[in-house]
Short mmCIF file of C-alpha atoms and ligand atoms in Angstrom, two decimals:
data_model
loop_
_atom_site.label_atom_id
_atom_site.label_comp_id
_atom_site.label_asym_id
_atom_site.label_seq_id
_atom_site.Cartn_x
_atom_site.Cartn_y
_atom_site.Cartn_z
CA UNK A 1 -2.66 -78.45 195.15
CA UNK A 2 0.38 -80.69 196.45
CA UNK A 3 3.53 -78.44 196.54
CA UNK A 4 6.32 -79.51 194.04
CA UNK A 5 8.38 -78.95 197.04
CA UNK A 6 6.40 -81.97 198.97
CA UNK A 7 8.92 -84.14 199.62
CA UNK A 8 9.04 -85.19 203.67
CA UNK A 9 6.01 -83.62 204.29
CA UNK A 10 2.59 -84.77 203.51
CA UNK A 11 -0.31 -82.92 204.55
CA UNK A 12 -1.06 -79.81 203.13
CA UNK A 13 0.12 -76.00 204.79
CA UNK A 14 -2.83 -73.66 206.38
CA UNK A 15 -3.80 -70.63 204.19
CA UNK A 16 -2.71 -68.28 206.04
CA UNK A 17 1.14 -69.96 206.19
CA UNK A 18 0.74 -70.06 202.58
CA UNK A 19 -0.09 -66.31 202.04
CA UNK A 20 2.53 -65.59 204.31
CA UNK A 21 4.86 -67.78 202.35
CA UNK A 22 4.66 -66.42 199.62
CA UNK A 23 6.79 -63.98 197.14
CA UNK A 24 5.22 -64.46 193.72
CA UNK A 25 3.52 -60.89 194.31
CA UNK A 26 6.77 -58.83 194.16
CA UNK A 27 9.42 -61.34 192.99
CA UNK A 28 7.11 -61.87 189.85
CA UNK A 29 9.40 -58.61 188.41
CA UNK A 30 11.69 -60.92 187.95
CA UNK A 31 10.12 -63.41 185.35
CA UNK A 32 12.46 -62.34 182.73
CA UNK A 33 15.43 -63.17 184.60
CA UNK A 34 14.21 -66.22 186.20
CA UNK A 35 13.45 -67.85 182.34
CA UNK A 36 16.08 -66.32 181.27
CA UNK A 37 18.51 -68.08 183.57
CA UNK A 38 16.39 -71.15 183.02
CA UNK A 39 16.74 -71.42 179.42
CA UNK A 40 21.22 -70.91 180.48
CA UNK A 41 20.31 -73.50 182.33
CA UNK A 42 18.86 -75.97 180.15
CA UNK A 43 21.32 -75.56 177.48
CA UNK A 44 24.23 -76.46 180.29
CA UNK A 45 22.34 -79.76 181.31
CA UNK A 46 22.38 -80.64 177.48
CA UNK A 47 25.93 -79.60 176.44
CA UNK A 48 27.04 -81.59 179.26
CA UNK A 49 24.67 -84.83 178.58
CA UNK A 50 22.94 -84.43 182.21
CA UNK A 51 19.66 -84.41 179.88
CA UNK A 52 19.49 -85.35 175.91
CA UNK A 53 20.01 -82.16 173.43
CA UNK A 54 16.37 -83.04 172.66
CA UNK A 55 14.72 -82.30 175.79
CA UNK A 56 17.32 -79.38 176.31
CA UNK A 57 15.86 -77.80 173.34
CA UNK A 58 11.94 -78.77 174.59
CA UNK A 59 12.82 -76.79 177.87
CA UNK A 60 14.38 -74.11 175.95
CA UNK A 61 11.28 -73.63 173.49
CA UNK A 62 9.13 -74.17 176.23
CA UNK A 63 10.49 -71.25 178.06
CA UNK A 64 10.55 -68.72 175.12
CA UNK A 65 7.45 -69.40 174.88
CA UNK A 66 6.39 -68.33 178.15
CA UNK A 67 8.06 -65.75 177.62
CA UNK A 68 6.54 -64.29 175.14
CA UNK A 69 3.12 -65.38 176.22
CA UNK A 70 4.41 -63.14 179.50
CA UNK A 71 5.44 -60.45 178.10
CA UNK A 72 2.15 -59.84 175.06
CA UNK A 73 -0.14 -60.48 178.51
CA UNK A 74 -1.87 -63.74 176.90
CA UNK A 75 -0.94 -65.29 180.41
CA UNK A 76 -1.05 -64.15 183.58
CA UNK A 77 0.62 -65.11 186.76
CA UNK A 78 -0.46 -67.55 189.19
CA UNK A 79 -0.39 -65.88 192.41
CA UNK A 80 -1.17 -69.15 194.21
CA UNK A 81 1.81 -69.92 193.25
CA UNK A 82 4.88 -69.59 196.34
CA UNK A 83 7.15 -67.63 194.13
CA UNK A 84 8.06 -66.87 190.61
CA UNK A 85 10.56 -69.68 190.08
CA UNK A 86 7.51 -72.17 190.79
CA UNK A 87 5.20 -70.50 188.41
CA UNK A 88 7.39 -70.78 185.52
CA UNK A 89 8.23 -74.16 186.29
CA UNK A 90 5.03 -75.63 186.99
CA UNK A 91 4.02 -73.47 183.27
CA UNK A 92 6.49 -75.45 181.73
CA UNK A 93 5.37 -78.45 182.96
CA UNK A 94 2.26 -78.12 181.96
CA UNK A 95 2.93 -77.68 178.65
CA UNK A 96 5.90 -79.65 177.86
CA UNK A 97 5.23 -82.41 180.21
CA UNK A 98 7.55 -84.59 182.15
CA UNK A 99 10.89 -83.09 180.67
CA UNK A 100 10.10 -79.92 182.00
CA UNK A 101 10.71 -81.82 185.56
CA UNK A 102 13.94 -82.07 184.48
CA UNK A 103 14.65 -78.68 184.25
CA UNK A 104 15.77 -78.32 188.18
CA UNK A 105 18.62 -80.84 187.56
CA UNK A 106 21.68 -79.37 188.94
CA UNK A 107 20.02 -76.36 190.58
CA UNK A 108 17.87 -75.28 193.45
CA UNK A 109 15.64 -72.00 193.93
CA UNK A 110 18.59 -71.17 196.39
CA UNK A 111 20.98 -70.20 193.56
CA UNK A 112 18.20 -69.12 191.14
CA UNK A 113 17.05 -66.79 193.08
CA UNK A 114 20.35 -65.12 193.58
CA UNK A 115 20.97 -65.18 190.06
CA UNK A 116 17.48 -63.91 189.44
CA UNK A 117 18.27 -60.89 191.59
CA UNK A 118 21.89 -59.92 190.38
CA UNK A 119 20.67 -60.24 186.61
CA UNK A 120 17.56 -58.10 187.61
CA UNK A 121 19.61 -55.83 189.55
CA UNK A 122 22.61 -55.13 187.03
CA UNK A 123 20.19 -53.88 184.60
CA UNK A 124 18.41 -51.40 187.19
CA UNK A 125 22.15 -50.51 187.90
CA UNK A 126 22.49 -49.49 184.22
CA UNK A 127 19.12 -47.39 184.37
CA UNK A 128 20.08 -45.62 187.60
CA UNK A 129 22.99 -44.68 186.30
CA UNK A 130 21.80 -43.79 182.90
CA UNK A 131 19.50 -41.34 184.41
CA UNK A 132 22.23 -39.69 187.07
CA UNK A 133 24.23 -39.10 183.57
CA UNK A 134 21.30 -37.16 182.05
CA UNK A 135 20.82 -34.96 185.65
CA UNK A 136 24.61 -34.77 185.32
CA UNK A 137 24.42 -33.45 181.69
CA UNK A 138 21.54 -31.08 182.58
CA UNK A 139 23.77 -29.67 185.56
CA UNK A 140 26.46 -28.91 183.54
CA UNK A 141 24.24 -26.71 180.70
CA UNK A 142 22.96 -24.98 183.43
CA UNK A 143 26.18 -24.06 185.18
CA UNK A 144 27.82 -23.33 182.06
CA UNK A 145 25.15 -20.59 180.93
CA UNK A 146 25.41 -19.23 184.60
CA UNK A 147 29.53 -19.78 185.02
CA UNK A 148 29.46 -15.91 185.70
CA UNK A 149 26.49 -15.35 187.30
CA UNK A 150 27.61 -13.78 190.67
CA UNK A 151 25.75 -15.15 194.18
CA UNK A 152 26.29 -15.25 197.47
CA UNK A 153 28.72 -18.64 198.83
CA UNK A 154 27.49 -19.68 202.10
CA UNK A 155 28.75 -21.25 205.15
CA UNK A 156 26.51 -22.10 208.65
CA UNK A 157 23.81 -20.58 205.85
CA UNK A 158 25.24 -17.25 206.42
CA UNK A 159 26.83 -15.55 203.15
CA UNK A 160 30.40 -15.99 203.06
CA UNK A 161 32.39 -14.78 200.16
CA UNK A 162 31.07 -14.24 196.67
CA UNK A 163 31.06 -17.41 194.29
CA UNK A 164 29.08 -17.94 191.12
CA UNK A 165 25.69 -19.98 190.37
CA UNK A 166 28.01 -22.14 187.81
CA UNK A 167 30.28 -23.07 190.51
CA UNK A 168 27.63 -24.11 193.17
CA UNK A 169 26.11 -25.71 190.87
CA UNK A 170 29.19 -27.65 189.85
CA UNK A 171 29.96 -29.32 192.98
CA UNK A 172 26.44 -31.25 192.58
CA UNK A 173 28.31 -32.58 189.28
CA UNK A 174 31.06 -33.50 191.42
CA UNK A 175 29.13 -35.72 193.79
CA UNK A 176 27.11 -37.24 190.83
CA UNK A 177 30.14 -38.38 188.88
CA UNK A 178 30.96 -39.88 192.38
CA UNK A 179 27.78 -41.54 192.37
CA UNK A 180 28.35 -43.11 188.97
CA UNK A 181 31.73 -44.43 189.88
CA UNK A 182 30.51 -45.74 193.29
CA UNK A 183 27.18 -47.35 191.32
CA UNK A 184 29.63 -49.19 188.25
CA UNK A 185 31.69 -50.22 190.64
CA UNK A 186 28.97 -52.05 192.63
CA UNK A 187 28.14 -53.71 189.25
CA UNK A 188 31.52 -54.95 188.91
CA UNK A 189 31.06 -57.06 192.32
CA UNK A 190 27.17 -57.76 191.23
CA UNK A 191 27.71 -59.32 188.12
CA UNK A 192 29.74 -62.59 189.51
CA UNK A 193 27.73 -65.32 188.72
CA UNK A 194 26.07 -67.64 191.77
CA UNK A 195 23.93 -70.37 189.42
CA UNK A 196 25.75 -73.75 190.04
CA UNK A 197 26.21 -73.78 194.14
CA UNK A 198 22.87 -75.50 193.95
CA UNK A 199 21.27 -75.62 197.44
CA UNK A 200 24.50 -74.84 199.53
CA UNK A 201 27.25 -77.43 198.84
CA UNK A 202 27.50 -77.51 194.73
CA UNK A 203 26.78 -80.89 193.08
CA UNK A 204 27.25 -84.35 191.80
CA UNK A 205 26.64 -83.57 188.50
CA UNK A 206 29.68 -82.80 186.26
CA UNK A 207 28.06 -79.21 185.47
CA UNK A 208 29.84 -76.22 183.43
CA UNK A 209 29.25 -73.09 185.96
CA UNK A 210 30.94 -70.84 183.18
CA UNK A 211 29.37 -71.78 180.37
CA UNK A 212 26.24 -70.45 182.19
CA UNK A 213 27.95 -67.82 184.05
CA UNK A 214 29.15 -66.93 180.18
CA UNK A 215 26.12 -67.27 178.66
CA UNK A 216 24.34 -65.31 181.05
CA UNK A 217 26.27 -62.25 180.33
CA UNK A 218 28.23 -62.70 183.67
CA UNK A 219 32.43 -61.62 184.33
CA UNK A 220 32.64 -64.83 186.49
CA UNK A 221 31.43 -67.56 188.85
CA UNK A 222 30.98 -67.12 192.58
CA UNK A 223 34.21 -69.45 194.01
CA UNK A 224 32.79 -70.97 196.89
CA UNK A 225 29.18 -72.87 196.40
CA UNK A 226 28.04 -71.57 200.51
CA UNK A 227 28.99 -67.56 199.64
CA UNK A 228 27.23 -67.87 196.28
CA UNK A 229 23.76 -68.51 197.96
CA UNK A 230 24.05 -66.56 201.13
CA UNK A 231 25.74 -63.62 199.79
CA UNK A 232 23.35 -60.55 199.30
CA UNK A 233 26.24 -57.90 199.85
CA UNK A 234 25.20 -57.15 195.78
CA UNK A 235 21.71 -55.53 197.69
CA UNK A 236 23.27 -53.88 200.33
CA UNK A 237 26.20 -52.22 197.92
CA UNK A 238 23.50 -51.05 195.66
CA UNK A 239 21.40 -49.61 198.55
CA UNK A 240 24.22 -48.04 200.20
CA UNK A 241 25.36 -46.22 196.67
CA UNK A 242 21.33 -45.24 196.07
CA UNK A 243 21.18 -43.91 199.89
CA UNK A 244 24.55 -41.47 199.07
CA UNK A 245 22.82 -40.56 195.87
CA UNK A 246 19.67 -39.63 197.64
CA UNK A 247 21.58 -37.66 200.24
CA UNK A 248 22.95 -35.62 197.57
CA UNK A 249 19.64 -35.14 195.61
CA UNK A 250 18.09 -34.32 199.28
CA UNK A 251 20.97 -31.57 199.73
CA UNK A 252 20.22 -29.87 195.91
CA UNK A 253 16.47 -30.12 196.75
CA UNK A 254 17.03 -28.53 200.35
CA UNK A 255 18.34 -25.51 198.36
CA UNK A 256 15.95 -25.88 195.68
CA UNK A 257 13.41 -25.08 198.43
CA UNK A 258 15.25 -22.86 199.72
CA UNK A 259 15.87 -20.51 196.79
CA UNK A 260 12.39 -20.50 195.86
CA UNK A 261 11.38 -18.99 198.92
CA UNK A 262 10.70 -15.23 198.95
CA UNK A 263 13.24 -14.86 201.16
CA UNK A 264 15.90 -16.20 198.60
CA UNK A 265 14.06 -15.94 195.39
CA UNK A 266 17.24 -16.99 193.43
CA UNK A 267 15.01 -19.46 191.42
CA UNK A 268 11.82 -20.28 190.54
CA UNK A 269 10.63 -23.74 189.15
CA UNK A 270 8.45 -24.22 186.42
CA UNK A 271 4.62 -24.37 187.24
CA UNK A 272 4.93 -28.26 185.78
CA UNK A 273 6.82 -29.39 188.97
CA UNK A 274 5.36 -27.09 191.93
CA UNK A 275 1.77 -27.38 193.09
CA UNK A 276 -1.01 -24.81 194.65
CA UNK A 277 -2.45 -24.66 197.94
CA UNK A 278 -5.95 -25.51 198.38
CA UNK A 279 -6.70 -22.54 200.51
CA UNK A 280 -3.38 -19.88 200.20
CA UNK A 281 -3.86 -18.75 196.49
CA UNK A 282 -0.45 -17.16 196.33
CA UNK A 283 1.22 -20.22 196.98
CA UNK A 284 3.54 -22.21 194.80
CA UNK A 285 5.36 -25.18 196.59
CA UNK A 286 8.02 -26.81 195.85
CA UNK A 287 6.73 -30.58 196.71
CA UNK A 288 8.54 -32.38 194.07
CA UNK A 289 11.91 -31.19 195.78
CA UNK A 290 10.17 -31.72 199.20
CA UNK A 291 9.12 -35.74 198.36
CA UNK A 292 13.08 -36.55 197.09
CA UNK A 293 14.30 -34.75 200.46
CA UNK A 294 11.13 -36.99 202.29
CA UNK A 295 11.87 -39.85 199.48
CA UNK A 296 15.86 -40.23 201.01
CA UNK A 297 14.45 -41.37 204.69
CA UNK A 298 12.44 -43.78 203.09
CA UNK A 299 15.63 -45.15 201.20
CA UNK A 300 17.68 -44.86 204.31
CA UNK A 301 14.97 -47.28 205.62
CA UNK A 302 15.18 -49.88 203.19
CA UNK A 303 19.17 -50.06 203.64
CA UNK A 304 18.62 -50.51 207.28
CA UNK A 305 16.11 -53.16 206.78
CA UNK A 306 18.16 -55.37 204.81
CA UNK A 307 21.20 -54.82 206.55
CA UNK A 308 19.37 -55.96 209.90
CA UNK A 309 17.82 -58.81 208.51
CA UNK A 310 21.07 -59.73 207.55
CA UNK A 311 22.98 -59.47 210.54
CA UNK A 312 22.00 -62.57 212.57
CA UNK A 313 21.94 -64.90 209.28
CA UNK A 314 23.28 -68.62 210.22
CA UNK A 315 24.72 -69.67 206.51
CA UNK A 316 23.38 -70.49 203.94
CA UNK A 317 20.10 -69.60 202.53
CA UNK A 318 17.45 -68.93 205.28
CA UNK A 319 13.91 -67.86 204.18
CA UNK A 320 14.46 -64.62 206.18
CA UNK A 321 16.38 -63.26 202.66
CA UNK A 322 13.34 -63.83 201.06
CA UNK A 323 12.74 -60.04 202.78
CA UNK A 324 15.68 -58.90 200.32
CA UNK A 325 13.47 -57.74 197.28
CA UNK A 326 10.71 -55.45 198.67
CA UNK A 327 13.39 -53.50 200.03
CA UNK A 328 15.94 -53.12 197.39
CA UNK A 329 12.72 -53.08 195.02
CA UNK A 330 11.76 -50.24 196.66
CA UNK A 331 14.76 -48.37 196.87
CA UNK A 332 15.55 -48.58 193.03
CA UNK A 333 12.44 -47.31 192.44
CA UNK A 334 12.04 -44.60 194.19
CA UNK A 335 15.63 -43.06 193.46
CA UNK A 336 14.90 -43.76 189.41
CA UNK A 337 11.19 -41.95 190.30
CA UNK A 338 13.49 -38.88 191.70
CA UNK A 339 15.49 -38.93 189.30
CA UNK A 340 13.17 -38.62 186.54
CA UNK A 341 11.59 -35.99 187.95
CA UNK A 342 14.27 -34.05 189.37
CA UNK A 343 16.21 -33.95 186.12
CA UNK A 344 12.94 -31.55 184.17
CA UNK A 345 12.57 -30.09 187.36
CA UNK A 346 16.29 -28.74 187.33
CA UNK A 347 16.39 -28.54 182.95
CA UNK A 348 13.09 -26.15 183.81
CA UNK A 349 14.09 -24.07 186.58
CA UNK A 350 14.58 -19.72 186.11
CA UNK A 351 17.60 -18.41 187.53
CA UNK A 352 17.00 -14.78 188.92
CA UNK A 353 20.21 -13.82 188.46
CA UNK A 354 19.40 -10.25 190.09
CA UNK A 355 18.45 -11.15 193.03
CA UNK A 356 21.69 -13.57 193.38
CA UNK A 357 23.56 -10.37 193.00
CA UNK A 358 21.41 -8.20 194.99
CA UNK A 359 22.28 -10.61 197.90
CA UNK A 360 26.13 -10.84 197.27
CA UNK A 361 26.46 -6.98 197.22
CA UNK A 362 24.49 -7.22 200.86
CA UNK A 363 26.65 -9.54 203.38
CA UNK A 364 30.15 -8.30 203.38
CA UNK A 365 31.31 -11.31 201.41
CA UNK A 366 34.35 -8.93 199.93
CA UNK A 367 35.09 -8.55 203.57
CA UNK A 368 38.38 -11.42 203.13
CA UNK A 369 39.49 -9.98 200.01
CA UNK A 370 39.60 -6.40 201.96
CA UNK A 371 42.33 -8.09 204.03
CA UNK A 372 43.92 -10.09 200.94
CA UNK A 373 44.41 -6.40 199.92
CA UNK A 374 46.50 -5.23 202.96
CA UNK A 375 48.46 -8.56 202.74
CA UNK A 376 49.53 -7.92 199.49
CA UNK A 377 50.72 -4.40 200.62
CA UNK A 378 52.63 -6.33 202.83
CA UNK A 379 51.00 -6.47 206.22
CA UNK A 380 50.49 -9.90 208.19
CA UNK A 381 47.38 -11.35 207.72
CA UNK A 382 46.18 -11.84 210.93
CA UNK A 383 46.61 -7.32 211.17
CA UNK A 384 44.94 -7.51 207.54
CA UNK A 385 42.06 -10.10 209.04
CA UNK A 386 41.46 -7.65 212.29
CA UNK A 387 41.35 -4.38 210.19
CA UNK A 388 38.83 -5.75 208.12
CA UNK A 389 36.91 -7.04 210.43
CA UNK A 390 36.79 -3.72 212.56
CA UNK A 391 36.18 -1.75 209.18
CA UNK A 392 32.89 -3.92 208.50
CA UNK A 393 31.76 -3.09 211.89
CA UNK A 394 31.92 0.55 210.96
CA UNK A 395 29.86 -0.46 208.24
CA UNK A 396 27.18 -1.56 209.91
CA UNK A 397 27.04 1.61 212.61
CA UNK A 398 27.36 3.47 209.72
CA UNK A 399 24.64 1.74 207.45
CA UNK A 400 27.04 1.54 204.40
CA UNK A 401 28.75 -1.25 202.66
CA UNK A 402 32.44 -1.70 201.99
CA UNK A 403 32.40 -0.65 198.80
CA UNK A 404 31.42 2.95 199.62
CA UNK A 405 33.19 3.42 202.40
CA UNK A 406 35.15 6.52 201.62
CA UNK A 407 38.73 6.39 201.37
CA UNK A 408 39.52 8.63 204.41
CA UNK A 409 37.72 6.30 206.54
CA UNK A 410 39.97 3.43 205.40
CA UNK A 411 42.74 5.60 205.95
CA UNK A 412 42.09 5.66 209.51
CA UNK A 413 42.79 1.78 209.84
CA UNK A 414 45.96 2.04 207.52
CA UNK A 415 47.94 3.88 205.34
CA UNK A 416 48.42 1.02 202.85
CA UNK A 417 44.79 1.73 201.49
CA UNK A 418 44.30 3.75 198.54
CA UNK A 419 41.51 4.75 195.91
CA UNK A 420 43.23 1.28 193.88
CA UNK A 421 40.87 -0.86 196.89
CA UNK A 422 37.81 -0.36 195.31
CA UNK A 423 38.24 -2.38 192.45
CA UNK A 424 40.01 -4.99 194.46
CA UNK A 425 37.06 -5.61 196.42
CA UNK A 426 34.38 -5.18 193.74
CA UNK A 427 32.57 -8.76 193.37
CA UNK A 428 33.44 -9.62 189.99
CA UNK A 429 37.04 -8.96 191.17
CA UNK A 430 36.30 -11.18 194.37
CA UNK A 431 35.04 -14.24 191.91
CA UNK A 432 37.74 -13.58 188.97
CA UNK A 433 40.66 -13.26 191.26
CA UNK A 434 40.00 -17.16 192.38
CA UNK A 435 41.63 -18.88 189.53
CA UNK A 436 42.97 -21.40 192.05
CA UNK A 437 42.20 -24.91 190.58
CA UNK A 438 38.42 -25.85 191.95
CA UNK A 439 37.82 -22.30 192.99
CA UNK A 440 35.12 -20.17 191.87
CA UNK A 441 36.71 -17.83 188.89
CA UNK A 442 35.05 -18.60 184.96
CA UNK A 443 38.33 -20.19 184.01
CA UNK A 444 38.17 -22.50 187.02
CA UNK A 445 34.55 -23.05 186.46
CA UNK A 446 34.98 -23.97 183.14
CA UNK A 447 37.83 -26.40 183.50
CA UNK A 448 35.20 -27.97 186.12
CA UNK A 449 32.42 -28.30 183.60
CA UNK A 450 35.11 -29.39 180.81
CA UNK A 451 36.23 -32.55 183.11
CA UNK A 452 32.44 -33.17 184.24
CA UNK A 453 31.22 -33.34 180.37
CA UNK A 454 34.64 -35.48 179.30
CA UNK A 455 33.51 -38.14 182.26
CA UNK A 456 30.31 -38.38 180.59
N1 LIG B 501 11.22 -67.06 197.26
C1 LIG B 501 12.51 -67.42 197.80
C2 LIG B 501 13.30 -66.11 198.02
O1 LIG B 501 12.91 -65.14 197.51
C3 LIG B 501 13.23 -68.31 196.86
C4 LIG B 501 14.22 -69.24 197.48
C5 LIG B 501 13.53 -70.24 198.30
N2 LIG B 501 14.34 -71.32 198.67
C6 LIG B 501 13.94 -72.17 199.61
N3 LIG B 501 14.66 -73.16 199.85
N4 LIG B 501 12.87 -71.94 200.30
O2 LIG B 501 14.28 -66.10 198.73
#
């Protein structure tokens, strides 16, 4: 079939150019959108007399009911078709007849598409987000019912000073209510309307950009005709706010995998999101935590695609953006995917709260309050730091722990230590001493979860 784009050229393109072409097989998501934005359209071209109200209201009908027919699955796509925006007009044409030629007045696939892929994108926006809500509100149950549930804190992976579940768990809600900002604020810049620029330069037509822009659900018009076709900052915003959000769903599931270990055995995950081994019958693996750590190099990878087919781009449109959609496709689905599994897979999990403690009693981690004991009997910290230090080393010659140390022992550091230390340095004492603001203490951890649950 002649292309509707046949204009110069005359004979026909190979096959193999035309399969190569063509985007109908992933930009066909976008049907919705596209008629969507064509029935705007339409209704523009009439207000403003470029067609008669008449065949305004033929395109318009004709559209819905594509629509429809789309959407129930009485028709199919036309994958011979180059993209999406030339199946839906060459459906309309064929059922409304020569009007629906009409419908391209004003307009060129150069700023439909980009309006195609900000209206598509904005709603995926609201989904994403949506769902990091729900993980956030899941996070927040969780921590609260384990706000005093003592475990080991970590730094270089080696157990630092005691902290609770609740308050690990919390600074996942912090990043997440990061990620929510960063992902509105990327809609704010997304939904800025491009439909109007035409192919590059705008048009002759006395068009209304904002009653389309308006109509369309959009905050405003792109302001210069060249930026509103070229301009796919919207993708790489997104991708770069859905590669942060994977990094911090890789981290949790790093631990995830971590605590279900036998070494750790803080947690263990509900049967429905680990799997067996086809040969070790003891095993139960944590591969949904694995894929979204696997899953956030993948999303990494789409970023990076985009942002190097990008980088050498001539303006305006050039076919190489084309390559836009399989990658941010990709990367929206997949985090939404993690999401929706890593939000049961976190609502499901057992806390062993035992063995948590079992490892805080183990690693010294009362070893700075031992010196925050001497300071506030008045010695310099850095004496305090060096006392403690040498007193955990006895410790370990000694095969004890800090805690039963007996008091003549300390006495042979200093004389500031008295039978009044043990309680200092018990854990609970360690965690409900750090009322600081952020720090690890119930109160804290519940001011934490208060502001989390307010922001959602
Ligand atoms: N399928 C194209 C894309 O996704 C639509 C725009 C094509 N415009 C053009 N002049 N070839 O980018």
């Amino acid at each position: 079939m002649a292309k509707m784009w046949a204009g110069r050229t005359a004979g026909n393109t190979d096959s193999i150019a035309d399969d190569f072409n063509s985007s109908i097989h992933f930009d066909c998501k976008m049907f919705k959108q596209d008629i969507e934005g064509s029935m705007a359209h339409a209704a523009m071209l009439g207000a403003k007399n470029i067609i008669t109200s008449e065949e305004a209201q033929a395109l318009i009908d004709g559209l819905a009911e594509i629509l429809s027919d789309l959407e129930s699955g009485k028709i199919a796509f036309d994958m011979s078709c180059e993209d999406i925006h030339m199946f839906i007009e060459q459906e309309l044409t064929a059922r409304i007849g020569d009007t629906g030629k009409k419908l391209h007045t004003a307009r060129s696939r150069n700023d439909q598409v980009a309006l195609d892929l900000r209206m598509y994108l904005r709603s995926e926006t609201e989904d994403i987000i949506s769902l990091v809500r729900k993980l956030l509100a899941v996070i927040t149950d969780v921590a609260d019912t384990h706000k005093a549930s003592i475990m080991p804190g970590y730094t270089h992976l080696q157990r630092a000073q005691p902290i609770t579940f609740g308050h690990h768990l919390m600074a996942y809600a912090m990043m997440l209510l990061r990620d929510i900002d960063r992902l509105a604020d990327c809609k704010k810049r997304m939904n800025i309307s491009p439909i109007g620029s035409c192919a590059l330069a705008g048009t002759t037509y006395d068009t209304d950009r904002e009653f389309e822009a308006e109509k369309l659900g959009f905050d405003g018009i792109a302001l210069n005709s060249i930026d509103g076709v070229s301009d796919r900052d919207f993708c790489a915003e997104l991708m770069s706010d859905i590669a942060i959000l994977m990094m911090h769903l890789s981290r949790f599931s790093e631990e995830i995998i971590l605590w279900s270990s036998w070494e750790f055995k803080f947690i263990e995950l509900s049967d429905a999101y680990t799997t067996g081994s086809s040969i070790m019958p003891q095993k139960k693996n944590p591969d949904m935590a694995e894929l979204v750590r696997g899953k956030t190099g993948r999303v990494y990878g789409d970023l990076l695609g985009l942002l190097t087919t990008l980088k050498g781009l001539p303006l305006a449109y050039n076919k190489d953006m084309q390559e836009d959609k399989e990658s941010v496709f990709d990367a929206v689905e997949t985090v939404k995917m993690c999401l929706q599994v890593f939000i049961p897979m976190i609502e499901t999990m057992s806390v062993n709260t035992a063995n948590m403690k079992t490892a805080a009693q183990k690693g010294f981690i009362n070893a700075t309050d031992l010196a925050d004991y001497l300071v506030k009997k008045g010695m310099p910290f850095r004496s305090a730091y060096k006392i403690s230090g040498q007193l955990v080393s006895k410790c370990i010659k000694e095969n004890t722990v800090l805690e039963e140390l007996p008091l003549e022992s300390y006495k042979e550091f200093s004389e500031l230590f008295d039978n009044d230390l043990y309680s200092e340095i018990s854990l609970e004492a360690c965690v409900s001493k750090r009322i600081s603001k952020g720090g690890t203490s119930v109160k804290s951890v519940e001011e934490q979860i208060e502001y989390a649950r307010n922001k959602i």
